[in-house]
Short mmCIF file of C-alpha atoms in Angstrom, two decimals:
data_model
loop_
_atom_site.label_atom_id
_atom_site.label_comp_id
_atom_site.label_asym_id
_atom_site.label_seq_id
_atom_site.Cartn_x
_atom_site.Cartn_y
_atom_site.Cartn_z
CA MET A 1 159.93 107.88 90.85
CA ALA A 2 160.98 105.87 93.90
CA HIS A 3 159.86 107.10 97.31
CA ASP A 4 163.34 107.99 98.60
CA SER A 5 164.23 110.01 95.51
CA HIS A 6 160.80 111.64 95.63
CA GLN A 7 161.39 112.74 99.21
CA ARG A 8 164.79 114.15 98.23
CA ALA A 9 163.09 116.09 95.44
CA ILE A 10 160.59 117.56 97.88
CA ARG A 11 163.36 118.68 100.23
CA ALA A 12 165.31 120.16 97.32
CA ALA A 13 162.26 122.03 96.06
CA ALA A 14 161.49 123.42 99.48
CA ALA A 15 165.10 124.52 99.89
CA THR A 16 165.44 126.20 96.52
CA LEU A 17 162.01 127.75 96.09
CA GLY A 18 161.18 130.51 98.52
CA ARG A 19 157.82 131.02 100.17
CA ARG A 20 156.86 134.01 98.03
CA ARG A 21 157.72 132.24 94.81
CA PHE A 22 155.66 129.23 95.80
CA LEU A 23 152.61 131.41 96.19
CA THR A 24 152.78 132.40 92.52
CA VAL A 25 151.72 130.46 89.44
CA THR A 26 155.37 129.88 88.66
CA GLY A 27 155.91 128.38 92.08
CA ALA A 28 152.88 126.11 91.71
CA ALA A 29 154.15 124.92 88.34
CA ALA A 30 157.51 124.23 89.94
CA ALA A 31 155.75 122.05 92.49
CA LEU A 32 154.54 119.86 89.65
CA ALA A 33 158.05 119.46 88.29
CA PHE A 34 159.15 118.06 91.64
CA THR A 35 156.23 115.67 92.06
CA THR A 36 155.80 114.10 88.65
CA ASN A 37 157.16 113.98 85.12
CA LEU A 38 155.39 115.33 82.06
CA PRO A 39 154.25 112.84 79.40
CA SER A 40 156.85 112.13 76.77
CA ALA A 41 155.87 112.05 73.12
CA HIS A 42 158.59 109.45 72.55
CA ALA A 43 157.79 107.03 75.37
CA ALA A 44 158.14 103.41 74.32
CA GLN A 45 155.04 101.30 74.01
CA VAL A 46 154.73 98.63 76.68
CA SER A 47 154.86 95.09 75.38
CA PRO A 48 151.58 93.14 75.56
CA ARG A 49 153.51 90.61 77.65
CA ALA A 50 153.42 93.17 80.48
CA LEU A 51 149.65 92.68 80.52
CA ALA A 52 149.76 88.99 81.40
CA ASP A 53 147.44 89.80 84.32
CA ASN A 54 144.09 91.60 84.14
CA PRO A 55 144.85 95.36 83.99
CA PHE A 56 141.25 96.41 84.80
CA THR A 57 141.33 95.59 88.51
CA LEU A 58 140.14 99.10 89.48
CA GLY A 59 137.03 99.09 87.33
CA VAL A 60 135.62 101.79 85.07
CA ALA A 61 133.84 105.08 85.59
CA SER A 62 132.14 107.89 83.71
CA GLY A 63 131.51 111.49 84.61
CA ASP A 64 130.67 115.11 83.81
CA PRO A 65 128.03 114.21 81.21
CA LEU A 66 126.91 116.79 78.65
CA PRO A 67 124.14 116.55 76.03
CA ASP A 68 126.61 115.23 73.45
CA ALA A 69 129.55 113.88 75.48
CA VAL A 70 130.68 112.09 78.61
CA VAL A 71 134.08 111.33 80.16
CA LEU A 72 135.07 107.65 80.30
CA TRP A 73 137.75 106.57 82.79
CA THR A 74 139.85 103.58 83.72
CA ARG A 75 143.29 102.86 85.17
CA LEU A 76 145.51 100.00 84.05
CA ALA A 77 146.68 98.22 87.19
CA PRO A 78 147.50 94.50 86.92
CA ARG A 79 149.08 94.74 90.39
CA PRO A 80 147.39 97.79 91.92
CA TYR A 81 149.09 97.68 95.33
CA GLU A 82 152.53 98.12 93.81
CA PRO A 83 154.13 101.43 92.77
CA GLY A 84 153.44 101.92 89.08
CA ASN A 85 150.49 99.49 89.19
CA GLY A 86 152.79 96.60 88.31
CA LEU A 87 153.66 98.19 84.95
CA PRO A 88 156.97 99.72 83.75
CA GLU A 89 157.99 103.05 85.30
CA GLU A 90 158.15 104.51 81.78
CA GLY A 91 156.10 103.74 78.73
CA THR A 92 152.66 103.79 77.16
CA VAL A 93 149.85 101.30 76.54
CA LYS A 94 147.37 101.54 73.70
CA VAL A 95 143.80 101.28 75.00
CA GLU A 96 140.75 100.80 72.81
CA TRP A 97 137.37 102.15 73.92
CA GLU A 98 133.84 101.95 72.67
CA ILE A 99 130.48 103.31 73.74
CA ALA A 100 127.26 101.70 72.54
CA ARG A 101 123.52 102.16 72.53
CA ASP A 102 122.97 98.64 73.87
CA GLU A 103 124.54 96.50 76.58
CA LYS A 104 125.71 93.84 74.10
CA PHE A 105 127.57 96.43 71.97
CA GLN A 106 125.72 95.50 68.80
CA ARG A 107 125.00 99.20 68.11
CA VAL A 108 128.28 100.98 68.78
CA ALA A 109 127.91 104.76 68.77
CA ARG A 110 131.59 105.74 68.99
CA ARG A 111 134.91 103.95 69.32
CA GLY A 112 138.55 104.89 69.31
CA THR A 113 142.05 104.29 70.63
CA THR A 114 143.81 106.30 73.30
CA THR A 115 147.09 106.07 75.17
CA ALA A 116 147.65 105.31 78.84
CA HIS A 117 150.89 107.03 79.94
CA ALA A 118 153.09 105.91 82.80
CA GLU A 119 153.44 109.60 83.70
CA PHE A 120 149.70 109.67 84.45
CA ASN A 121 149.89 106.35 86.31
CA TYR A 122 148.36 104.56 83.32
CA THR A 123 145.01 106.31 83.75
CA VAL A 124 142.72 106.96 80.81
CA HIS A 125 140.36 109.93 80.32
CA VAL A 126 138.32 109.71 77.13
CA ASP A 127 135.99 112.59 76.26
CA ALA A 128 133.51 110.58 74.21
CA LYS A 129 131.80 113.12 71.94
CA GLY A 130 129.15 113.02 69.24
CA LEU A 131 126.54 111.34 71.43
CA GLU A 132 122.78 111.84 71.52
CA PRO A 133 121.25 113.89 74.35
CA GLY A 134 119.27 112.39 77.19
CA ARG A 135 119.94 108.72 76.59
CA VAL A 136 121.63 105.72 78.22
CA TYR A 137 124.88 104.27 76.85
CA TRP A 138 127.17 101.38 77.75
CA TYR A 139 130.96 101.56 77.48
CA ARG A 140 134.08 99.40 77.88
CA PHE A 141 137.84 99.37 77.29
CA LYS A 142 140.29 96.85 75.81
CA ALA A 143 144.04 96.54 76.43
CA GLY A 144 146.12 93.66 75.16
CA ASN A 145 143.94 90.55 75.38
CA TRP A 146 141.83 91.97 78.20
CA THR A 147 138.40 93.61 78.18
CA SER A 148 137.19 95.77 81.04
CA PRO A 149 133.90 95.46 82.90
CA VAL A 150 131.02 97.22 81.19
CA GLY A 151 129.88 100.58 82.55
CA ARG A 152 126.53 102.27 82.10
CA THR A 153 126.26 106.02 81.62
CA ARG A 154 123.82 108.69 80.49
CA THR A 155 124.05 111.99 78.64
CA THR A 156 122.14 115.06 79.81
CA PRO A 157 119.10 116.46 77.99
CA ALA A 158 119.61 118.97 75.20
CA GLN A 159 120.27 122.58 76.14
CA GLY A 160 116.93 124.26 76.76
CA ALA A 161 114.93 121.03 76.56
CA LYS A 162 111.82 120.63 78.68
CA VAL A 163 112.63 117.91 81.22
CA GLN A 164 110.05 116.14 83.35
CA GLU A 165 112.38 115.06 86.16
CA VAL A 166 116.00 114.61 87.17
CA ARG A 167 117.00 112.15 89.86
CA PHE A 168 120.47 111.94 91.35
CA GLY A 169 122.39 110.53 94.29
CA LEU A 170 124.33 112.50 96.93
CA VAL A 171 127.35 110.75 98.47
CA SER A 172 130.50 111.67 100.41
CA CYS A 173 133.07 110.63 103.00
CA GLN A 174 134.19 107.04 102.45
CA ALA A 175 136.91 106.19 104.97
CA TYR A 176 138.20 102.75 103.99
CA HIS A 177 139.50 102.08 107.49
CA ASP A 178 136.12 102.82 109.12
CA GLY A 179 133.97 100.26 107.38
CA TYR A 180 132.53 98.63 104.30
CA PHE A 181 131.09 100.60 101.41
CA THR A 182 127.75 98.81 101.72
CA ALA A 183 125.82 101.95 100.79
CA TYR A 184 127.38 101.88 97.33
CA ARG A 185 126.17 98.34 96.71
CA HIS A 186 122.61 99.43 97.49
CA LEU A 187 123.04 102.56 95.36
CA ALA A 188 124.17 100.51 92.37
CA GLN A 189 121.61 97.74 92.67
CA GLU A 190 118.48 99.52 93.92
CA GLU A 191 118.46 103.04 92.47
CA ASP A 192 117.58 104.44 89.04
CA LEU A 193 119.53 107.68 88.80
CA ASP A 194 120.58 110.14 86.13
CA ALA A 195 123.84 110.85 87.93
CA VAL A 196 125.67 110.82 91.28
CA PHE A 197 127.18 113.86 93.01
CA HIS A 198 130.21 113.07 95.19
CA VAL A 199 130.88 116.15 97.32
CA GLY A 200 134.16 115.26 98.97
CA ASP A 201 136.42 113.01 101.03
CA TYR A 202 136.68 110.34 98.35
CA GLN A 203 139.75 109.00 100.14
CA TYR A 204 141.48 109.72 103.46
CA GLU A 205 145.11 110.57 103.98
CA TYR A 206 145.44 108.81 107.35
CA ALA A 207 147.34 105.58 107.82
CA VAL A 208 145.21 102.49 107.25
CA ASN A 209 146.06 100.46 110.33
CA ALA A 210 146.25 96.81 109.31
CA ALA A 211 145.99 95.70 112.93
CA GLY A 212 142.70 97.25 113.94
CA GLY A 213 140.54 98.45 111.05
CA ALA A 214 136.78 98.03 110.87
CA ARG A 215 137.06 95.72 107.83
CA GLY A 216 138.65 92.88 109.75
CA TYR A 217 142.18 93.40 108.51
CA THR A 218 143.47 90.62 110.71
CA ASP A 219 141.76 88.26 108.25
CA ARG A 220 142.76 90.18 105.14
CA THR A 221 146.17 91.70 105.68
CA LEU A 222 146.93 94.86 103.74
CA PRO A 223 150.39 95.74 102.43
CA ALA A 224 152.42 97.83 104.87
CA VAL A 225 152.59 100.65 102.30
CA PHE A 226 149.09 101.72 103.38
CA ASN A 227 149.96 101.98 107.06
CA LYS A 228 151.27 105.56 106.80
CA GLU A 229 149.89 108.98 105.96
CA THR A 230 149.85 109.98 102.29
CA MET A 231 152.48 112.62 101.54
CA THR A 232 153.91 111.97 98.07
CA LEU A 233 152.41 111.43 94.64
CA GLY A 234 153.18 107.73 94.94
CA ASP A 235 151.38 107.57 98.30
CA TYR A 236 148.23 109.20 96.95
CA ARG A 237 148.19 107.00 93.86
CA LEU A 238 148.44 103.86 95.96
CA ARG A 239 145.68 105.06 98.28
CA TYR A 240 143.33 105.56 95.33
CA ALA A 241 144.20 102.04 94.20
CA LEU A 242 143.16 100.71 97.61
CA TYR A 243 139.84 102.54 97.54
CA LYS A 244 139.07 101.77 93.91
CA SER A 245 139.73 98.08 94.47
CA ASP A 246 136.53 98.00 96.55
CA GLU A 247 133.88 96.11 94.60
CA ASP A 248 130.96 98.15 95.93
CA LEU A 249 132.58 101.43 94.91
CA GLN A 250 133.35 99.97 91.49
CA ALA A 251 129.70 98.94 91.11
CA ALA A 252 128.44 102.45 91.89
CA HIS A 253 130.86 104.00 89.40
CA ALA A 254 129.87 101.51 86.70
CA ALA A 255 126.14 102.13 87.26
CA PHE A 256 125.95 105.92 86.83
CA PRO A 257 127.94 108.94 85.64
CA TRP A 258 129.46 110.92 88.53
CA TYR A 259 130.06 114.61 89.14
CA VAL A 260 132.86 114.96 91.68
CA THR A 261 134.39 117.63 93.84
CA TRP A 262 136.86 117.31 96.69
CA ASP A 263 136.83 118.42 100.31
CA ASP A 264 139.90 118.23 102.56
CA HIS A 265 140.91 114.60 103.05
CA GLU A 266 141.84 114.10 99.41
CA THR A 267 144.82 116.25 100.44
CA GLU A 268 144.94 116.82 104.22
CA ASN A 269 142.40 117.35 106.99
CA ASN A 270 141.02 120.92 107.24
CA TYR A 271 143.62 122.58 105.06
CA ALA A 272 142.74 126.08 103.88
CA GLY A 273 144.08 127.27 100.53
CA GLY A 274 147.87 127.10 100.78
CA ILE A 275 147.87 126.52 104.56
CA ASP A 276 148.08 123.05 106.05
CA GLU A 277 146.23 121.84 109.12
CA ASN A 278 149.06 122.67 111.50
CA GLY A 279 150.22 125.92 109.90
CA GLY A 280 153.48 124.52 108.54
CA PRO A 281 155.59 126.06 105.75
CA SER A 282 153.45 126.89 102.72
CA ASP A 283 156.15 125.85 100.25
CA GLU A 284 156.25 122.29 101.62
CA PHE A 285 152.47 122.05 101.77
CA LEU A 286 152.02 123.24 98.18
CA ILE A 287 154.31 120.45 97.00
CA ARG A 288 152.08 118.00 98.83
CA ARG A 289 148.96 119.69 97.45
CA ALA A 290 150.34 119.42 93.91
CA ALA A 291 150.80 115.68 94.42
CA ALA A 292 147.31 115.26 95.89
CA TYR A 293 145.64 117.27 93.15
CA ARG A 294 147.51 115.37 90.46
CA ALA A 295 146.44 112.01 91.88
CA TYR A 296 142.85 113.22 92.25
CA TRP A 297 142.62 114.25 88.60
CA GLU A 298 144.25 111.02 87.48
CA ASN A 299 141.70 108.92 89.34
CA MET A 300 138.48 110.83 88.63
CA PRO A 301 136.37 110.96 85.41
CA LEU A 302 137.33 114.57 84.67
CA ARG A 303 138.14 116.38 81.43
CA MET A 304 141.48 117.81 80.39
CA PRO A 305 140.56 121.39 81.45
CA GLN A 306 140.51 120.10 85.03
CA GLN A 307 144.05 118.72 84.77
CA PRO A 308 146.08 120.52 87.47
CA SER A 309 148.96 122.87 86.84
CA GLY A 310 151.25 122.33 89.78
CA ALA A 311 149.37 123.03 93.00
CA ASP A 312 146.42 124.66 91.16
CA MET A 313 143.39 122.90 89.71
CA ARG A 314 140.12 124.46 88.62
CA LEU A 315 137.40 122.14 89.86
CA TYR A 316 134.38 124.47 90.02
CA ARG A 317 132.20 124.09 86.95
CA ARG A 318 128.58 124.35 85.73
CA PHE A 319 126.15 121.86 84.19
CA HIS A 320 122.53 121.97 83.03
CA TYR A 321 119.67 119.50 82.77
CA GLY A 322 117.62 121.17 80.06
CA LYS A 323 115.46 123.96 81.50
CA LEU A 324 114.86 122.07 84.74
CA ALA A 325 118.11 122.47 86.68
CA GLN A 326 121.43 124.29 86.78
CA PHE A 327 124.20 122.70 88.85
CA ASP A 328 127.05 124.94 90.06
CA ILE A 329 129.70 122.66 91.57
CA LEU A 330 131.93 124.48 94.06
CA ASP A 331 135.43 124.07 95.46
CA THR A 332 135.46 125.44 99.02
CA ARG A 333 139.02 124.29 99.90
CA GLN A 334 141.50 125.63 97.38
CA TYR A 335 140.73 129.35 97.67
CA ARG A 336 139.43 129.83 101.22
CA SER A 337 140.77 132.11 103.93
CA ASN A 338 142.37 130.34 106.87
CA GLN A 339 139.91 129.19 109.52
CA ALA A 340 139.33 131.81 112.22
CA TYR A 341 140.40 131.39 115.84
CA GLY A 342 142.54 128.34 115.12
CA ASP A 343 139.72 126.25 113.57
CA GLY A 344 137.33 123.91 115.40
CA TRP A 345 134.17 125.01 117.22
CA GLN A 346 134.69 128.56 118.49
CA TYR A 347 132.65 131.57 119.52
CA PRO A 348 132.16 133.87 116.51
CA GLY A 349 133.77 137.29 116.69
CA PRO A 350 135.55 139.99 114.71
CA GLU A 351 137.99 137.55 113.13
CA SER A 352 135.39 135.13 111.78
CA GLU A 353 132.98 137.97 110.87
CA ASP A 354 135.55 140.00 108.93
CA PRO A 355 133.80 140.93 105.62
CA SER A 356 136.97 140.24 103.65
CA ARG A 357 136.99 136.55 104.57
CA THR A 358 136.04 134.12 101.83
CA LEU A 359 135.26 130.45 101.49
CA THR A 360 135.23 130.42 97.69
CA GLY A 361 137.77 133.05 96.68
CA ALA A 362 136.78 136.17 94.77
CA THR A 363 137.00 134.68 91.27
CA GLN A 364 134.85 131.65 92.03
CA GLU A 365 132.34 133.80 93.93
CA ARG A 366 131.98 136.15 90.98
CA TRP A 367 131.56 133.17 88.62
CA LEU A 368 128.82 131.78 90.85
CA LEU A 369 126.90 135.04 91.24
CA ASP A 370 127.14 135.76 87.51
CA GLY A 371 125.75 132.27 86.90
CA PHE A 372 122.82 133.00 89.19
CA GLN A 373 122.04 136.15 87.21
CA ARG A 374 122.08 134.32 83.87
CA SER A 375 120.17 131.25 85.05
CA THR A 376 116.79 130.45 83.51
CA ALA A 377 116.48 127.06 85.21
CA THR A 378 113.60 126.10 87.48
CA TRP A 379 116.04 124.79 90.11
CA ASN A 380 119.47 126.18 90.96
CA VAL A 381 121.50 123.55 92.76
CA LEU A 382 124.81 124.09 94.57
CA PRO A 383 126.77 120.84 95.11
CA GLN A 384 129.55 121.72 97.57
CA GLN A 385 131.39 120.47 100.62
CA VAL A 386 130.74 121.95 104.08
CA THR A 387 127.53 122.78 105.95
CA PHE A 388 125.97 125.95 104.56
CA SER A 389 123.27 126.51 107.19
CA GLN A 390 123.95 127.66 110.74
CA ARG A 391 124.49 124.95 113.36
CA LYS A 392 124.49 125.75 117.08
CA ASN A 393 125.12 123.26 119.89
CA THR A 394 123.37 125.28 122.60
CA THR A 395 120.32 127.51 122.91
CA ALA A 396 122.41 130.32 124.38
CA ALA A 397 122.36 133.63 122.56
CA ARG A 398 126.10 133.25 121.99
CA SER A 399 127.02 129.72 120.96
CA LYS A 400 130.11 128.17 119.44
CA LEU A 401 130.05 127.52 115.69
CA SER A 402 132.17 125.45 113.31
CA MET A 403 134.97 127.60 111.95
CA ASP A 404 135.53 125.12 109.10
CA SER A 405 132.00 125.44 107.69
CA TRP A 406 130.12 128.43 106.26
CA ASP A 407 129.43 129.47 109.89
CA GLY A 408 133.12 130.42 110.05
CA TYR A 409 132.71 132.56 106.91
CA PRO A 410 129.36 134.36 107.47
CA ALA A 411 130.17 137.28 105.16
CA SER A 412 130.86 134.83 102.35
CA ARG A 413 127.50 133.14 102.98
CA GLU A 414 125.70 136.49 103.11
CA ARG A 415 127.11 137.43 99.70
CA ILE A 416 125.86 134.16 98.20
CA LEU A 417 122.37 134.62 99.67
CA ALA A 418 122.28 138.24 98.53
CA GLY A 419 123.08 136.93 95.05
CA VAL A 420 120.22 134.43 95.29
CA GLU A 421 117.81 137.24 96.17
CA LYS A 422 119.16 139.64 93.55
CA ALA A 423 118.83 137.02 90.81
CA GLY A 424 115.28 136.20 91.94
CA LEU A 425 116.00 132.50 92.37
CA ASP A 426 112.84 130.95 93.78
CA ASN A 427 114.19 127.40 94.02
CA PHE A 428 117.66 127.29 95.55
CA VAL A 429 119.06 123.94 96.76
CA VAL A 430 122.41 123.30 98.46
CA LEU A 431 123.96 119.81 98.52
CA THR A 432 126.52 119.08 101.25
CA GLY A 433 128.67 116.32 102.77
CA ASP A 434 131.57 116.46 105.27
CA VAL A 435 129.83 116.05 108.65
CA HIS A 436 128.96 112.30 108.54
CA VAL A 437 125.28 112.82 109.39
CA HIS A 438 122.07 113.39 107.49
CA TYR A 439 120.63 116.89 107.86
CA ALA A 440 117.80 118.77 106.20
CA PHE A 441 117.72 122.55 106.67
CA ASP A 442 115.62 125.50 105.64
CA ILE A 443 118.07 128.19 104.54
CA LYS A 444 117.02 131.37 106.33
CA LYS A 445 117.78 134.94 105.38
CA ASP A 446 118.61 135.43 109.10
CA PHE A 447 119.34 132.18 110.91
CA ASP A 448 118.94 133.89 114.29
CA ASP A 449 115.36 134.82 113.41
CA PRO A 450 113.21 131.71 112.79
CA GLY A 451 110.52 133.92 111.28
CA SER A 452 112.78 135.39 108.61
CA ARG A 453 112.33 134.52 104.96
CA THR A 454 113.31 131.04 103.76
CA LEU A 455 115.58 131.45 100.72
CA GLY A 456 116.18 127.80 99.91
CA VAL A 457 116.82 124.36 101.34
CA GLU A 458 119.92 122.32 102.14
CA PHE A 459 120.26 118.55 101.87
CA VAL A 460 123.26 117.25 103.83
CA GLY A 461 124.19 113.64 103.11
CA THR A 462 125.80 111.41 105.70
CA SER A 463 129.01 109.48 105.08
CA VAL A 464 129.31 106.22 103.19
CA SER A 465 131.49 104.79 105.97
CA SER A 466 133.36 107.55 107.85
CA GLY A 467 132.66 107.54 111.57
CA LYS A 468 131.90 103.80 111.57
CA ASP A 469 128.31 102.78 112.36
CA GLY A 470 127.00 106.01 113.86
CA ALA A 471 123.74 106.49 115.78
CA ASP A 472 120.28 107.80 114.99
CA LYS A 473 120.42 110.79 117.36
CA PRO A 474 123.09 112.58 119.41
CA ASP A 475 123.01 112.51 123.21
CA ASN A 476 122.00 116.18 123.35
CA TRP A 477 119.24 115.79 120.77
CA ALA A 478 116.57 117.91 122.50
CA THR A 479 118.97 120.82 122.97
CA TYR A 480 120.30 120.50 119.43
CA LEU A 481 116.81 120.58 117.96
CA ALA A 482 115.81 123.62 120.05
CA ALA A 483 119.01 125.43 119.05
CA ASN A 484 118.35 124.95 115.35
CA PRO A 485 114.65 125.42 114.54
CA HIS A 486 115.47 125.57 110.83
CA MET A 487 116.73 121.95 111.03
CA LYS A 488 113.97 119.68 109.72
CA PHE A 489 115.69 116.28 109.91
CA TYR A 490 118.70 114.57 111.46
CA ASN A 491 120.08 111.03 111.38
CA GLY A 492 123.62 109.92 112.23
CA ARG A 493 123.75 106.52 110.48
CA ARG A 494 125.70 105.86 107.26
CA GLY A 495 124.20 105.90 103.78
CA TYR A 496 123.32 108.35 101.00
CA VAL A 497 120.57 110.65 99.73
CA THR A 498 118.56 110.46 96.53
CA VAL A 499 117.17 113.76 95.28
CA SER A 500 114.53 114.23 92.59
CA LEU A 501 113.53 117.52 90.99
CA ASP A 502 110.52 118.24 88.84
CA GLU A 503 108.49 121.34 87.99
CA GLU A 504 106.51 121.09 91.23
CA ARG A 505 108.92 120.07 93.98
CA ALA A 506 112.29 118.87 95.19
CA ARG A 507 112.27 115.61 97.12
CA ALA A 508 115.08 114.10 99.20
CA ASP A 509 115.00 110.49 100.38
CA TYR A 510 117.49 109.86 103.18
CA LYS A 511 118.79 106.27 103.01
CA THR A 512 120.69 104.59 105.86
CA VAL A 513 122.35 101.25 106.57
CA SER A 514 122.31 99.79 110.07
CA ALA A 515 126.08 99.13 110.16
CA VAL A 516 129.25 99.44 108.11
CA THR A 517 131.56 97.48 110.41
CA THR A 518 129.89 94.29 109.17
CA GLN A 519 129.07 93.46 105.57
CA GLY A 520 125.66 93.26 103.97
CA ALA A 521 123.63 95.56 106.24
CA PRO A 522 120.10 96.30 104.94
CA LEU A 523 119.04 99.68 103.59
CA THR A 524 116.27 101.79 105.12
CA THR A 525 114.64 105.03 104.04
CA ALA A 526 114.94 107.03 107.26
CA ALA A 527 112.89 110.00 106.03
CA SER A 528 111.59 111.75 102.92
CA LEU A 529 111.25 115.54 102.70
CA VAL A 530 109.90 117.83 100.01
CA SER A 531 110.10 121.52 99.16
CA GLU A 532 107.53 123.00 96.79
CA ALA A 533 108.67 124.93 93.75
CA GLY A 534 108.25 128.64 94.40
CA ASN A 535 107.57 128.08 98.09
CA PRO A 536 110.85 127.00 99.72
CA GLY A 537 110.65 125.14 103.01
CA LEU A 538 110.92 121.47 103.92
CA LYS A 539 108.15 119.15 105.05
CA GLN A 540 108.35 115.43 105.80
CA VAL A 541 106.14 113.14 103.73
#
């Protein structure tokens, strides 16, 4: 749908669908009808002549591995910076896929043919089933006369299997306009991982200013279509094309299977549930959210159950690595209460401390706590978006806290920690992004009492590029350290974290690059911290 007609549809939807109706499932489904079409069973097949140019310009990806299956993804885009990817506005393309036990595809495990629909922006999501547990596979796609790059993936161990170790990457926050994705090149070339967890801000909604970006846009001019904020389905699709055209990001996707969850910028900065950043009309925002969620699903290696229905999309889900680890991936955006006191850093008070406030929503919270109760894993890991542990900027008894993080929802955090204690979880690990710095925290039963029991640990990964180059320490470092005695490490450069779990300990290696505003910066391990199984608390090694 062209941009002008799409905008007219948004205005018509907002005019005809009242606020109350939009806050129902019916209203959310209506949002979808005004942002995209549904796939047609009778859509004409696109002629192979339409694939005169390479359609695999955005690479390949895999995700959400299980013991016997993994999702394989690609998007056909011979001209990715054009609406529709340079393919017809209507139609389908037959895409062949195969997954093999060897890199040369001499021992093919499974193969098949699927359909890329124009209505889904010619994206492909293959749930490759019938695989063997705990092994490496290679995969590729074919369309017309073209063959995609080869991706490498891995299934998880069998349910209940005894696993020696799991090793994964933690990444987040990749603002294209702030710098190069150098960290991803190092991740792909230098790490041996079972999987990668991306915990939010895969793309940013802000205009990509072609006149002053950190990637030297004056030498590599971008199309003007990117120099505006994403609002429509077409905008979000094009923005994903821009990000996925990055060779370093493509390399990281091709190297490992990914588990993904969003934060705010995949839709709009600091939105809360059905409320936008500036408190505008909910009906208009839910139309935008439907578009953002649709584009997110299209461009991520996710299964069909995650496909959105209008402005709703269930992204929280659970995975296991044998008996060693249970991963409960959260969504802390879609269901949260509005930020207290107008958002930002504010003094806590009755509004933020209201017991009814929630960061996860009641249904997701119940799902999480029930999962804690049923867990038999050695490690219970919570990949999620915003900082879980308390952060204070001053040593004063009453200090401002971030209303967008768990500090702005203390009752919600208390319920989660009460669930950890009730379930008797000895090894609780939280994975976080969002704040563009590396942190390591001991999770305290009472953050205002340094001597209180440590219930788990939190590994916060810095950004891939957001915030540009960053700095090792903030100007108020001494005060910040004194204000947060449970903080065991800090670094403000860009990079990622690798985390390994075994029966004896959890280990986090904090990797940084010296710069993202220039290409090819070297990688450094800034610190390594461990927490012993059964004895939570971080120590540097």
